[in-house]
Every structure is written in structure tokens, then in C-alpha cells.
């Protein structure tokens, strides 16, 4: 991505610079085929620019000061009542991720937050380790050790099992595979809708059928837990407490199902894609993979992984951070200006849609030299200290940063470290580079298939 052109000093009360009519018309057509290329092109025109994405007017911002303003400093003036999250609300119906905001959202977040605190993750980490070990054992027991493995599919299954056990106290059943397939299809439908919003989602019977099937899956989880007299201090218990009149939230049954569905999807979808991308990067960069293996061998000395040992796996964490920079799974977000505002000296009228794309943001050449190069050393402490603190935001920032941040990072470190302890990854000969499938979340296009050799 080339460097953004310098913005001229804005005139008082002036609107942000805009793509030309020709650029927008070309972009509307081009975004249907390759939304990422269009957004990356728009980011080269400046750190704040008006454009039409999916035919809809919005303002793209792409500078740390602008992200800080929208997500942190002036967050009270920016909610999620916009096109992107209204589409997602079709599925999650008030869930924490897509909820526009307000006091009911804040009350939900306060009640859910303790389930994602560091202390809670300590109790959940043995389950993460056990389920990861099962997958590694299955890979090790393959009839053909040279066979190519669809790691993205297997990691997606693992992450869903971890989310169900850790957050809801249930073991994955036979219907998990159907749930995964349904959400992948649903994710594709909504991702395509964002690029070309016609026909309306309400007029898509296939989407309604997928939501109904996924609701059925969640309803069975709720019914099973309600029939279980054992007391647990997990997320499900916190969500169920919100249905009580004394909670101050008073979720309906449909809102409960939507919140659980939102949390399940958030708990496995983004982390599974991130882990698959880490595996791919390790396979593509053998020298970096060797450094991770050497670190894991030195720290663990052949012992089983513990949560305490994760803090010593500093290079492994750098690899994860660099992967999240280049492959940010929650790759785009949007806010609506509740009242008139100013960003970078430009006027942002009430009701404006402000578009923040983390993929372009994490490749801003002013802050990330040679931005497309995979280099974990960017996150060495001495290098990270040279950058603005908020230039790296794979989990967002401000009051609406990802509530599952520590959960996801712990899960990723456990899985990557245990994999490095057991296998060496390689890319099958002749396999072309894996590209992006920009759905609601950022998927590896066609999946990631690798060879796994026992160490």
C-alpha cells in the first residue's frame, strides 16, 4: 500500500476530501469483486476521505488520532446504529457485539465482564489445554502422516469446543458441525450484502432458515443447562441472571438466545481464523517457526504447558501480535455520529457513518515500514515503544473494545505453543499463497491446508 497523500489544511467547517464520482462509481462495482482493494486504494488518498462503499456514503478514517477520537475520546457521540451493525443485528438481535449502545448495553457488559477477567481465565485454561491436546493427538494418529491437513477447519472446530465448554459449561455434540456450516454460510451472505445491499436481508428466506437452525442449536444448549442443577460461575449463569427482573436488564428469551449466539460466534469465529493464520505464517517462514519451537523447548523443557509459562513465551506472543496485525479477524467496524462533530479539522455532520478498517490501519506506512512484510520483531519492546500506543488495535479500543480479548489471547498462546512443541508445519509444494475472504470476519480464502510432521 502506498503512502497516503498529504491532506491540505482543512477550511473551517469544510467536509473531508472525497473520492471523485468516477472513483466512487468504479469502486461500487469493484468492491463487489474485491472490497479490500477498493478500501486500500481509498486509504492512499488521505487519512480521512469520503467515499461510497456498497453504494452507501461514509467517511473512512485511517490515522491513530482519528481512531482515538471516534473510539475513545468522543465515544459517547458514536454508536453502532448504522448499516453494518443493523445487518449483523439481523442475526444477533441485541447481542453485545452489535448492540447500538446505551444503558441496557452497559448493564449487560458489566454483568458479562467478570466471566472474561484474568482470574476467570485461570480456571478455564486447563480445559483449553485438554481440548487442544485431543486435537494434536488426533493429528498425530493419522494413518498417513504426510497427508495434507485442513487446519483451518480443525482449528475452527477446536475453538468452538473451547468456547462451549469454557463459557457455557457444555460439551460439543454431534450438531456442532452443522452449526459451523450454517454460520459460515450466514457469514458469507452478510459479507456479500455489505458489498452490495440488495435485496434486503429481510427478503432472504435462506438467511431466515439458517438463523432458525442456529437458534435451535442455542435453545438446546439453554434447555440442557436449565435442566442441570449444578451451580457454576460461568458466562451462562451470568446471562441467565439477566433474565431476572431484579437484574436491571430483564432479557427476554429471544434476547437471551441472541446474546448467547453472539457470544458463541465471537468466542470461536475470530480466534479460530487468527490461529489458522498463525499456522500459515509459521509454515511460510521456517526460520520464525524454528525460533518459536526453540523458545517453547527452552521454557517448557518437555513439560506440559501451564498458564504461568505463557508469560515467558515472549517471541511466541510477538508472532501472534504480528499475525493479528496483518490478519486482523474483526477487520472493519463502523460508527454513527449522534451529533455534529469534527475529526482532523473536518466537519462530521450528525448521522454520518464513520468507517474504520483495521486492515488498512495496521498497514499505514507512516507507522509500519514495509507494511506487508511479516516481521514479529516489530513487537519487540524497544520497537513497539517507538509507535503511538493506539496504532495497533486488533481488539479495538475504548469502552467497546473486545470483551473476550484476554480469553482469545490466552487460547491462541496455548494452541500455538502446544503445536510448536509437537509438530513442524510446512506448505505443500505448489500450493499458491492463501488470500483473504473478506466476510463479516476475515477468513483465509479456500481454507489453510498444511503438512504436519512430528518433531
Coordinates of C-alpha atoms in Angstrom, one line a residue, residues 27 76 148 165 168 349-350 440:
X27 CA -15.4 1.5 -6.5
X76 CA -20.3 8.9 23.6
X148 CA -2.3 -32.5 3.9
X165 CA -17.1 -25.7 27.4
X168 CA -21.3 -22.3 28.8
X349 CA -22.4 16.0 10.3
X350 CA -24.9 14.3 12.6
X440 CA -18.1 -10.1 8.2

